[in-house]
Coordinates of N, CA, C and O in Angstrom, one line a residue:
X1 N 0.8 -1.2 0.0 CA 0.0 0.0 0.0 C 0.9 1.2 0.0 O 1.8 1.4 0.8
X2 N 0.6 2.2 -0.9 CA 1.4 3.4 -0.9 C 1.2 4.2 0.3 O 0.2 4.2 0.9
X3 N 2.2 5.0 0.7 CA 2.1 5.9 1.9 C 1.0 6.9 1.6 O 0.8 7.4 0.5
X4 N 0.4 7.4 2.7 CA -0.6 8.4 2.6 C 0.1 9.7 2.2 O 1.2 10.0 2.7
X5 N -0.6 10.5 1.4 CA 0.0 11.8 1.1 C 0.1 12.7 2.3 O -0.7 12.7 3.2
X6 N 1.1 13.6 2.3 CA 1.3 14.6 3.3 C 0.9 15.9 2.7 O 0.8 16.0 1.5
X7 N 0.7 16.9 3.5 CA 0.3 18.2 3.0 C 1.4 18.7 2.1 O 1.1 19.3 1.0
X8 N 2.7 18.4 2.3 CA 3.7 18.9 1.5 C 3.7 18.3 0.1 O 4.1 18.9 -0.9
X9 N 3.3 17.0 0.0 CA 3.3 16.4 -1.4 C 1.9 16.3 -2.0 O 1.8 15.6 -3.0
X10 N 0.9 17.0 -1.5 CA -0.4 17.1 -2.2 C -0.2 17.9 -3.4 O 0.5 18.9 -3.4
X11 N -0.9 17.6 -4.5 CA -0.8 18.5 -5.6 C -1.5 19.8 -5.4 O -2.4 19.9 -4.5
X12 N -1.1 20.8 -6.1 CA -1.7 22.1 -6.0 C -3.2 22.0 -6.5 O -3.4 21.4 -7.5
X13 N -4.1 22.4 -5.7 CA -5.5 22.2 -6.1 C -6.1 23.3 -6.9 O -5.8 24.5 -6.6
X14 N -6.8 23.0 -7.9 CA -7.5 24.1 -8.7 C -8.6 24.7 -7.9 O -9.0 24.2 -6.9
X15 N -9.2 25.8 -8.4 CA -10.3 26.4 -7.8 C -11.6 25.8 -8.1 O -12.5 25.8 -7.3
X16 N -11.8 25.2 -9.3 CA -13.0 24.6 -9.7 C -13.3 23.3 -8.9 O -12.4 22.4 -8.9
X17 N -14.5 23.2 -8.4 CA -14.8 22.0 -7.5 C -14.7 20.7 -8.2 O -14.1 19.7 -7.7
X18 N -15.1 20.7 -9.5 CA -15.0 19.4 -10.3 C -13.6 19.0 -10.5 O -13.2 17.9 -10.5
X19 N -12.8 20.0 -10.8 CA -11.3 19.8 -11.1 C -10.7 19.3 -9.8 O -9.8 18.4 -9.8
X20 N -11.0 19.8 -8.6 CA -10.5 19.4 -7.3 C -10.9 17.9 -7.2 O -10.0 17.1 -6.8
X21 N -12.1 17.6 -7.4 CA -12.6 16.2 -7.3 C -11.7 15.3 -8.2 O -11.2 14.2 -7.7
X22 N -11.6 15.6 -9.5 CA -10.8 14.8 -10.4 C -9.4 14.6 -9.9 O -8.8 13.6 -10.1
X23 N -8.8 15.7 -9.4 CA -7.4 15.6 -8.9 C -7.3 14.7 -7.7 O -6.4 13.9 -7.6
X24 N -8.2 14.9 -6.7 CA -8.1 14.1 -5.5 C -8.4 12.6 -5.6 O -7.8 11.8 -4.9
X25 N -9.4 12.3 -6.5 CA -9.8 10.9 -6.5 C -8.7 10.0 -7.1 O -8.7 8.8 -6.9
X26 N -7.7 10.6 -7.7 CA -6.5 9.8 -8.1 C -5.6 9.4 -7.0 O -4.7 8.6 -7.2
X27 N -5.8 10.0 -5.8 CA -4.9 9.7 -4.7 C -5.5 8.7 -3.8 O -6.7 8.5 -3.8
X28 N -4.6 8.0 -3.0 CA -5.2 7.0 -2.0 C -6.1 7.8 -1.1 O -5.7 8.9 -0.7
X29 N -7.2 7.3 -0.8 CA -8.2 7.9 0.1 C -8.7 9.3 -0.4 O -9.2 10.1 0.3
X30 N -8.6 9.5 -1.7 CA -8.9 10.7 -2.4 C -10.4 11.1 -2.2 O -10.7 12.3 -2.0
X31 N -11.3 10.1 -2.3 CA -12.7 10.4 -2.2 C -13.0 10.9 -0.7 O -13.8 11.8 -0.5
X32 N -12.4 10.2 0.2 CA -12.5 10.6 1.6 C -12.0 12.0 1.8 O -12.7 12.8 2.5
X33 N -10.9 12.3 1.3 CA -10.3 13.6 1.4 C -11.2 14.7 0.8 O -11.5 15.7 1.4
X34 N -11.7 14.4 -0.4 CA -12.6 15.3 -1.1 C -13.9 15.5 -0.2 O -14.4 16.6 -0.1
X35 N -14.4 14.4 0.4 CA -15.6 14.5 1.2 C -15.4 15.5 2.4 O -16.2 16.3 2.7
X36 N -14.2 15.4 3.0 CA -13.9 16.3 4.1 C -13.8 17.8 3.6 O -14.4 18.7 4.2
X37 N -13.1 18.0 2.4 CA -13.1 19.3 1.9 C -14.4 19.9 1.5 O -14.7 21.1 1.7
X38 N -15.3 19.0 0.9 CA -16.6 19.4 0.5 C -17.4 19.8 1.8 O -18.1 20.8 1.7
X39 N -17.2 19.1 2.9 CA -17.9 19.5 4.1 C -17.4 20.8 4.7 O -18.1 21.5 5.4
X40 N -16.1 21.1 4.4 CA -15.6 22.4 4.9 C -16.1 23.5 4.1 O -16.4 24.6 4.6
X41 N -16.3 23.3 2.8 CA -16.8 24.4 1.9 C -18.3 24.6 2.3 O -18.8 25.8 2.2
X42 N -19.1 23.6 2.6 CA -20.5 23.7 2.9 C -20.7 23.0 4.3 O -21.1 21.8 4.3
X43 N -20.4 23.7 5.4 CA -20.3 23.0 6.7 C -21.6 22.3 7.1 O -21.5 21.3 7.8
X44 N -22.7 22.7 6.6 CA -24.0 22.0 7.0 C -24.0 20.6 6.6 O -24.5 19.7 7.2
X45 N -23.3 20.3 5.5 CA -23.3 18.9 5.0 C -22.5 18.0 6.0 O -22.8 16.8 6.0
X46 N -21.6 18.5 6.8 CA -20.9 17.7 7.8 C -21.9 17.2 8.8 O -21.6 16.2 9.4
X47 N -23.0 17.9 9.1 CA -24.0 17.5 10.1 C -24.6 16.1 9.7 O -25.0 15.4 10.6
X48 N -24.6 15.8 8.4 CA -25.1 14.4 8.0 C -24.0 13.5 7.7 O -24.3 12.4 7.2
X49 N -22.8 13.9 7.9 CA -21.6 13.0 7.6 C -21.6 12.5 6.2 O -21.3 11.4 5.9
X50 N -21.8 13.4 5.3 CA -21.9 13.1 3.8 C -20.6 12.5 3.4 O -19.5 13.0 3.7
X51 N -20.7 11.4 2.6 CA -19.6 10.7 2.0 C -19.8 10.8 0.5 O -20.7 10.2 0.0
X52 N -18.9 11.5 -0.2 CA -19.0 11.7 -1.6 C -18.6 10.4 -2.3 O -17.5 9.9 -2.1
X53 N -19.4 9.9 -3.2 CA -19.2 8.6 -3.9 C -18.9 8.9 -5.4 O -18.0 8.2 -6.0
X54 N -19.6 9.9 -6.0 CA -19.3 10.1 -7.4 C -19.8 11.6 -7.7 O -20.8 12.0 -7.3
X55 N -19.0 12.2 -8.5 CA -19.3 13.5 -9.1 C -18.9 13.5 -10.5 O -17.8 13.2 -10.9
X56 N -20.0 13.7 -11.4 CA -19.8 13.7 -12.8 C -20.8 14.6 -13.5 O -21.8 15.0 -12.8
X57 N -20.6 14.8 -14.8 CA -21.6 15.6 -15.5 C -22.9 14.8 -15.4 O -23.0 13.6 -15.6
X58 N -24.0 15.5 -15.0 CA -25.3 15.0 -14.9 C -25.5 14.0 -13.8 O -26.5 13.3 -13.8
X59 N -24.5 13.8 -12.9 CA -24.7 12.8 -11.8 C -23.9 13.2 -10.6 O -22.7 13.6 -10.6
X60 N -24.6 13.1 -9.4 CA -23.9 13.3 -8.1 C -24.4 12.2 -7.2 O -25.6 11.9 -7.2
X61 N -23.5 11.6 -6.5 CA -23.9 10.5 -5.6 C -23.2 10.7 -4.2 O -21.9 10.8 -4.2
X62 N -23.9 10.6 -3.2 CA -23.4 10.7 -1.8 C -24.0 9.6 -0.9 O -25.2 9.2 -1.2
X63 N -23.4 9.2 0.1 CA -23.9 8.3 1.1 C -24.1 9.1 2.4 O -23.3 10.0 2.8
X64 N -25.2 8.9 3.1 CA -25.5 9.4 4.4 C -25.5 8.2 5.3 O -26.4 7.4 5.3
X65 N -24.4 8.0 6.1 CA -24.3 6.8 7.0 C -25.3 6.9 8.1 O -25.6 8.0 8.6
X66 N -25.9 5.8 8.5 CA -26.9 5.7 9.6 C -26.0 5.8 10.9 O -25.5 4.8 11.3
X67 N -26.0 6.9 11.5 CA -25.3 7.1 12.8 C -26.2 7.7 13.8 O -27.3 8.3 13.4
X68 N -25.9 7.6 15.0 CA -26.8 8.1 16.0 C -27.1 9.6 15.9 O -28.2 10.0 16.1
X69 N -26.1 10.3 15.4 CA -26.3 11.8 15.3 C -27.2 12.2 14.2 O -27.7 13.4 14.2
X70 N -27.6 11.3 13.3 CA -28.6 11.7 12.2 C -29.9 10.9 12.4 O -30.8 11.0 11.6
X71 N -30.1 10.2 13.5 CA -31.3 9.4 13.7 C -32.4 10.3 14.4 O -32.1 11.2 15.2
X72 N -33.6 9.9 14.1 CA -34.7 10.5 14.8 C -35.2 9.7 16.0 O -34.5 8.7 16.4
X73 N -36.3 10.0 16.5 CA -36.8 9.3 17.8 C -37.1 7.8 17.6 O -37.2 7.1 18.5
X74 N -37.3 7.4 16.3 CA -37.6 5.9 16.1 C -36.4 5.2 15.5 O -36.5 4.0 15.2
X75 N -35.3 5.8 15.5 CA -34.0 5.1 15.2 C -33.8 5.0 13.7 O -32.9 4.2 13.3
X76 N -34.5 5.8 12.9 CA -34.2 5.8 11.4 C -33.5 7.1 11.1 O -33.4 8.1 11.9
X77 N -32.9 7.2 9.9 CA -32.2 8.4 9.5 C -33.2 9.5 9.3 O -34.2 9.3 8.6
X78 N -33.0 10.6 10.0 CA -34.0 11.7 10.0 C -34.2 12.2 8.6 O -33.3 12.3 7.7
X79 N -35.5 12.6 8.3 CA -35.9 13.0 7.0 C -35.0 14.2 6.5 O -34.7 14.3 5.3
X80 N -34.7 15.1 7.4 CA -33.9 16.3 7.0 C -32.4 15.9 6.7 O -31.8 16.5 5.8
X81 N -31.9 14.9 7.4 CA -30.6 14.4 7.0 C -30.6 13.8 5.6 O -29.7 14.0 4.8
X82 N -31.7 13.1 5.2 CA -31.8 12.5 3.9 C -31.9 13.7 2.9 O -31.2 13.7 1.9
X83 N -32.7 14.7 3.2 CA -32.9 15.8 2.3 C -31.5 16.6 2.1 O -31.2 17.0 1.1
X84 N -30.7 16.6 3.2 CA -29.4 17.2 3.2 C -28.5 16.4 2.2 O -27.8 17.0 1.4
X85 N -28.6 15.1 2.3 CA -27.8 14.3 1.4 C -28.2 14.5 -0.1 O -27.4 14.6 -1.0
X86 N -29.5 14.6 -0.3 CA -30.0 14.9 -1.7 C -29.5 16.2 -2.2 O -29.1 16.3 -3.4
X87 N -29.5 17.2 -1.3 CA -29.1 18.5 -1.8 C -27.6 18.5 -2.0 O -27.1 19.1 -3.0
X88 N -26.8 17.8 -1.3 CA -25.4 17.6 -1.5 C -25.1 17.0 -2.8 O -24.2 17.4 -3.6
X89 N -25.8 15.9 -3.1 CA -25.7 15.2 -4.4 C -26.0 16.1 -5.6 O -25.3 16.2 -6.6
X90 N -27.1 16.9 -5.4 CA -27.5 17.9 -6.4 C -26.4 18.9 -6.6 O -26.0 19.3 -7.7
X91 N -25.8 19.4 -5.5 CA -24.7 20.4 -5.6 C -23.5 19.9 -6.4 O -22.9 20.6 -7.2
X92 N -23.1 18.6 -6.1 CA -22.0 18.0 -6.9 C -22.3 18.0 -8.4 O -21.5 18.3 -9.2
X93 N -23.5 17.5 -8.7 CA -24.0 17.4 -10.1 C -23.9 18.8 -10.7 O -23.4 19.0 -11.8
X94 N -24.4 19.8 -10.0 CA -24.5 21.2 -10.6 C -23.1 21.7 -10.8 O -22.8 22.3 -11.8
X95 N -22.2 21.5 -9.9 CA -20.8 22.0 -10.0 C -20.1 21.3 -11.2 O -19.3 21.9 -11.9
X96 N -20.4 20.0 -11.5 CA -19.8 19.3 -12.6 C -20.5 19.6 -13.9 O -19.8 19.4 -14.9
X97 N -21.7 20.1 -13.9 CA -22.5 20.2 -15.1 C -22.7 21.6 -15.6 O -22.8 21.8 -16.8
X98 N -22.8 22.6 -14.7 CA -23.0 23.9 -15.1 C -21.9 24.4 -16.0 O -20.7 24.2 -15.8
X99 N -22.3 25.1 -17.1 CA -21.3 25.6 -18.1 C -20.3 26.5 -17.4 O -20.7 27.2 -16.4
X100 N -19.1 26.6 -17.9 CA -18.1 27.6 -17.4 C -18.7 29.0 -17.5 O -19.4 29.3 -18.5
X101 N -18.5 29.8 -16.5 CA -19.0 31.1 -16.5 C -20.5 31.3 -16.0 O -21.0 32.3 -16.0
X102 N -21.0 30.1 -15.5 CA -22.4 30.2 -15.0 C -22.4 29.8 -13.6 O -21.5 29.1 -13.1
X103 N -23.4 30.2 -12.8 CA -23.6 29.9 -11.5 C -25.0 29.2 -11.3 O -25.9 29.4 -12.2
X104 N -25.2 28.5 -10.2 CA -26.5 27.9 -10.0 C -26.9 28.2 -8.5 O -26.0 28.3 -7.7
X105 N -28.2 28.2 -8.3 CA -28.7 28.4 -7.0 C -29.9 27.5 -6.9 O -30.7 27.4 -7.8
X106 N -30.1 26.8 -5.7 CA -31.3 26.1 -5.5 C -32.5 27.0 -5.5 O -32.5 28.1 -4.9
X107 N -33.6 26.5 -6.2 CA -34.8 27.3 -6.3 C -35.9 26.7 -5.5 O -36.8 27.4 -5.1
X108 N -35.9 25.4 -5.4 CA -37.0 24.7 -4.6 C -36.7 23.2 -4.6 O -36.0 22.7 -5.4
X109 N -37.4 22.6 -3.6 CA -37.3 21.2 -3.5 C -38.7 20.6 -3.2 O -39.4 21.1 -2.4
X110 N -39.0 19.5 -4.0 CA -40.2 18.8 -3.8 C -39.9 17.4 -3.7 O -39.5 16.7 -4.7
X111 N -40.0 16.8 -2.5 CA -39.7 15.4 -2.3 C -40.8 14.7 -1.5 O -41.6 15.3 -0.8
X112 N -40.9 13.4 -1.8 CA -41.8 12.5 -1.1 C -41.1 11.5 -0.3 O -40.1 10.9 -0.8
X113 N -41.6 11.3 0.9 CA -41.0 10.3 1.8 C -41.9 9.0 1.5 O -43.1 9.0 1.8
X114 N -41.2 7.9 1.1 CA -41.9 6.7 0.7 C -41.7 5.5 1.6 O -42.6 4.6 1.7
X115 N -40.6 5.5 2.4 CA -40.4 4.3 3.3 C -39.4 4.7 4.4 O -38.8 5.8 4.3
X116 N -39.3 3.9 5.4 CA -38.4 4.2 6.5 C -36.9 4.1 6.0 O -36.5 3.2 5.3
X117 N -36.1 5.0 6.5 CA -34.7 5.1 6.2 C -33.9 4.4 7.3 O -33.3 5.0 8.1
X118 N -34.0 3.1 7.3 CA -33.4 2.3 8.4 C -32.1 1.7 8.2 O -31.7 0.7 8.8
X119 N -31.3 2.3 7.2 CA -29.9 1.8 7.0 C -29.2 3.0 6.5 O -29.7 4.1 6.4
X120 N -27.9 2.8 6.1 CA -27.2 3.9 5.4 C -28.0 4.2 4.1 O -28.8 3.4 3.6
X121 N -28.0 5.5 3.7 CA -28.8 6.0 2.6 C -27.9 6.4 1.5 O -27.0 7.2 1.7
X122 N -28.2 6.0 0.3 CA -27.5 6.4 -0.9 C -28.3 7.5 -1.6 O -29.5 7.2 -1.9
X123 N -27.8 8.7 -1.8 CA -28.5 9.8 -2.4 C -27.9 10.1 -3.8 O -26.7 10.2 -3.9
X124 N -28.8 10.1 -4.8 CA -28.4 10.2 -6.2 C -29.2 11.4 -6.8 O -30.4 11.5 -6.6
X125 N -28.5 12.3 -7.5 CA -29.0 13.4 -8.2 C -28.7 13.1 -9.7 O -27.5 12.8 -10.0
X126 N -29.7 13.3 -10.6 CA -29.5 13.0 -12.0 C -30.2 14.1 -12.9 O -31.3 14.5 -12.5
X127 N -29.5 14.4 -14.0 CA -30.1 15.3 -15.0 C -29.7 14.7 -16.3 O -29.0 13.7 -16.4
X128 N -30.3 15.3 -17.4 CA -29.9 15.0 -18.8 C -29.4 16.3 -19.4 O -29.7 17.4 -18.9
X129 N -28.8 16.2 -20.6 CA -28.4 17.4 -21.3 C -29.6 18.2 -21.7 O -29.6 19.4 -21.7
X130 N -30.7 17.5 -22.0 CA -32.0 18.2 -22.3 C -32.5 19.1 -21.1 O -33.0 20.1 -21.4
X131 N -32.3 18.6 -19.9 CA -32.7 19.4 -18.7 C -32.0 20.7 -18.7 O -32.5 21.7 -18.4
X132 N -30.7 20.6 -19.0 CA -29.9 21.8 -19.0 C -30.2 22.7 -20.2 O -29.9 24.0 -20.1
X133 N -30.7 22.2 -21.3 CA -31.1 23.0 -22.4 C -32.2 23.9 -22.1 O -32.4 24.9 -22.8
X134 N -33.0 23.6 -21.0 CA -34.1 24.4 -20.6 C -33.7 25.5 -19.6 O -34.6 26.0 -18.9
X135 N -32.4 25.7 -19.4 CA -32.0 26.7 -18.4 C -32.6 28.0 -18.7 O -32.9 28.3 -19.9
X136 N -32.9 28.9 -17.8 CA -32.3 28.9 -16.5 C -32.9 28.0 -15.4 O -32.3 27.7 -14.4
X137 N -34.1 27.5 -15.7 CA -34.8 26.6 -14.7 C -34.5 25.1 -15.0 O -35.0 24.6 -16.0
X138 N -33.6 24.5 -14.2 CA -33.2 23.1 -14.4 C -33.7 22.2 -13.3 O -33.4 22.4 -12.2
X139 N -34.5 21.2 -13.7 CA -35.0 20.2 -12.7 C -33.9 19.1 -12.5 O -33.4 18.6 -13.5
X140 N -33.7 18.8 -11.3 CA -32.7 17.7 -10.9 C -33.5 16.6 -10.2 O -34.1 16.9 -9.2
X141 N -33.5 15.4 -10.8 CA -34.2 14.3 -10.2 C -33.3 13.8 -9.1 O -32.1 13.5 -9.3
X142 N -34.0 13.6 -7.9 CA -33.2 13.1 -6.8 C -33.9 11.8 -6.2 O -35.1 11.7 -6.2
X143 N -33.1 10.9 -5.8 CA -33.6 9.6 -5.2 C -32.7 9.2 -4.0 O -31.5 9.3 -4.1
X144 N -33.3 8.8 -2.9 CA -32.6 8.2 -1.8 C -33.0 6.8 -1.6 O -34.2 6.5 -1.6
X145 N -32.0 5.9 -1.5 CA -32.3 4.5 -1.4 C -31.6 3.8 -0.2 O -30.4 4.2 0.1
X146 N -32.3 2.9 0.4 CA -31.7 2.1 1.5 C -30.7 1.1 0.9 O -30.7 0.8 -0.3
X147 N -29.9 0.4 1.8 CA -29.0 -0.6 1.3 C -29.7 -1.8 0.6 O -29.1 -2.4 -0.3
X148 N -30.9 -2.1 1.0 CA -31.6 -3.2 0.3 C -32.3 -2.8 -1.0 O -32.9 -3.6 -1.7
X149 N -32.0 -1.5 -1.5 CA -32.5 -1.1 -2.8 C -33.9 -0.4 -2.7 O -34.4 0.1 -3.7
X150 N -34.5 -0.3 -1.6 CA -35.8 0.3 -1.4 C -35.6 1.8 -1.5 O -34.8 2.4 -0.8
X151 N -36.4 2.5 -2.4 CA -36.4 3.9 -2.5 C -37.2 4.5 -1.3 O -38.3 4.2 -1.1
X152 N -36.5 5.4 -0.5 CA -37.1 5.9 0.7 C -37.6 7.4 0.4 O -38.5 7.8 1.1
X153 N -36.9 8.1 -0.5 CA -37.3 9.4 -0.8 C -37.1 9.6 -2.3 O -36.0 9.2 -2.8
X154 N -38.0 10.3 -3.0 CA -37.7 10.7 -4.4 C -38.3 12.1 -4.6 O -39.2 12.5 -3.9
X155 N -37.8 12.8 -5.6 CA -38.4 14.1 -5.9 C -37.6 14.8 -6.9 O -36.8 14.3 -7.7
X156 N -37.7 16.1 -6.9 CA -37.0 17.0 -7.8 C -36.5 18.3 -7.0 O -37.2 18.8 -6.2
X157 N -35.3 18.6 -7.3 CA -34.7 19.9 -6.8 C -34.6 20.8 -8.0 O -33.9 20.4 -9.0
X158 N -35.2 21.9 -8.0 CA -35.0 22.9 -9.1 C -33.9 23.8 -8.8 O -33.8 24.4 -7.7
X159 N -33.1 24.0 -9.8 CA -32.0 25.0 -9.7 C -32.1 26.1 -10.8 O -32.7 25.8 -11.8
X160 N -31.6 27.3 -10.4 CA -31.7 28.4 -11.3 C -30.2 28.7 -11.8 O -29.3 28.9 -11.0
X161 N -30.0 28.5 -13.1 CA -28.7 28.6 -13.7 C -28.6 29.9 -14.5 O -29.3 30.1 -15.5
X162 N -27.6 30.8 -14.1 CA -27.5 32.1 -14.8 C -26.0 32.4 -15.0 O -25.2 31.9 -14.3
X163 N -25.7 33.3 -16.0 CA -24.3 33.7 -16.1 C -23.8 34.4 -14.8 O -24.6 35.1 -14.2
X164 N -22.5 34.1 -14.5 CA -21.9 34.8 -13.4 C -21.8 36.3 -13.7 O -21.5 36.6 -14.9
X165 N -22.1 37.1 -12.7 CA -21.9 38.5 -12.9 C -20.4 38.9 -12.9 O -19.7 38.4 -12.1
X166 N -20.1 39.7 -13.9 CA -18.7 40.2 -13.9 C -18.5 41.3 -13.0 O -19.3 42.3 -13.0
X167 N -17.5 41.3 -12.2 CA -17.3 42.4 -11.2 C -16.4 43.4 -11.9 O -15.4 43.1 -12.5
X168 N -16.9 44.6 -11.9 CA -16.2 45.7 -12.5 C -15.4 46.5 -11.5 O -15.5 47.7 -11.4
X169 N -14.6 45.7 -10.8 CA -13.8 46.3 -9.8 C -14.6 46.6 -8.5 O -15.7 47.2 -8.6
X170 N -14.1 46.0 -7.4 CA -14.9 46.2 -6.2 C -14.6 47.5 -5.6 O -13.5 48.0 -5.5
X171 N -15.7 48.2 -5.1 CA -15.6 49.4 -4.5 C -15.7 49.2 -3.0 O -16.4 48.4 -2.5
X172 N -14.9 49.9 -2.2 CA -14.9 49.8 -0.8 C -16.1 50.4 -0.2 O -16.5 51.5 -0.6
X173 N -16.8 49.7 0.6 CA -18.0 50.1 1.3 C -17.7 50.7 2.7 O -18.6 51.1 3.3
X174 N -16.5 50.5 3.1 CA -16.2 50.9 4.5 C -15.9 52.4 4.5 O -15.3 53.0 3.5
X175 N -16.4 53.1 5.5 CA -16.2 54.5 5.6 C -14.9 54.8 6.4 O -14.6 54.1 7.4
X176 N -14.2 55.8 5.9 CA -13.0 56.1 6.6 C -13.4 57.0 7.8 O -14.3 57.8 7.7
X177 N -12.7 56.8 8.9 CA -13.0 57.6 10.1 C -12.8 59.1 9.8 O -11.8 59.4 9.1
X178 N -13.7 59.9 10.2 CA -13.5 61.3 9.9 C -12.6 61.9 11.0 O -12.6 61.5 12.2
X179 N -11.8 62.9 10.6 CA -10.9 63.6 11.5 C -11.7 64.7 12.2 O -12.2 65.5 11.5
X180 N -11.7 64.7 13.5 CA -12.4 65.8 14.2 C -11.5 66.6 15.0 O -10.6 66.1 15.6

């Protein structure tokens, strides 16, 4: 087994999330490292212990492990932890699929709870090229599945995809103290 990378010998990481993912998954424990970085960028995802499994054009996959910290009063994975996983999967997909120079924002989520989430949960977000052709309003199909293959949640997250605004030089909004 090759030695684990140290901070000194990690490759210089690009700024683009999808490029970071492609760079890190080539390393030993790269998906695990990317999952940690992803949780640092969006700290709320750490509350569900999101584990990134796949990031690709039109596809995002994460696991939400069944841990005590995400369970509800009946011992299943809490509905909001599942929704958190679905949103994380959608975010990975959007980062990998949105055209260069565009940004995306969640616009709404419509999900149905179909069965108990009594195991680790696999959250999948999927789109097609045709979905993106209808931008700025892009529907992302999301599904959460138990280990036994039972779909526990399904629905759609709508995202709004628009060109990034070009900054024409930032102006300082801070006021200088006046001399009295």
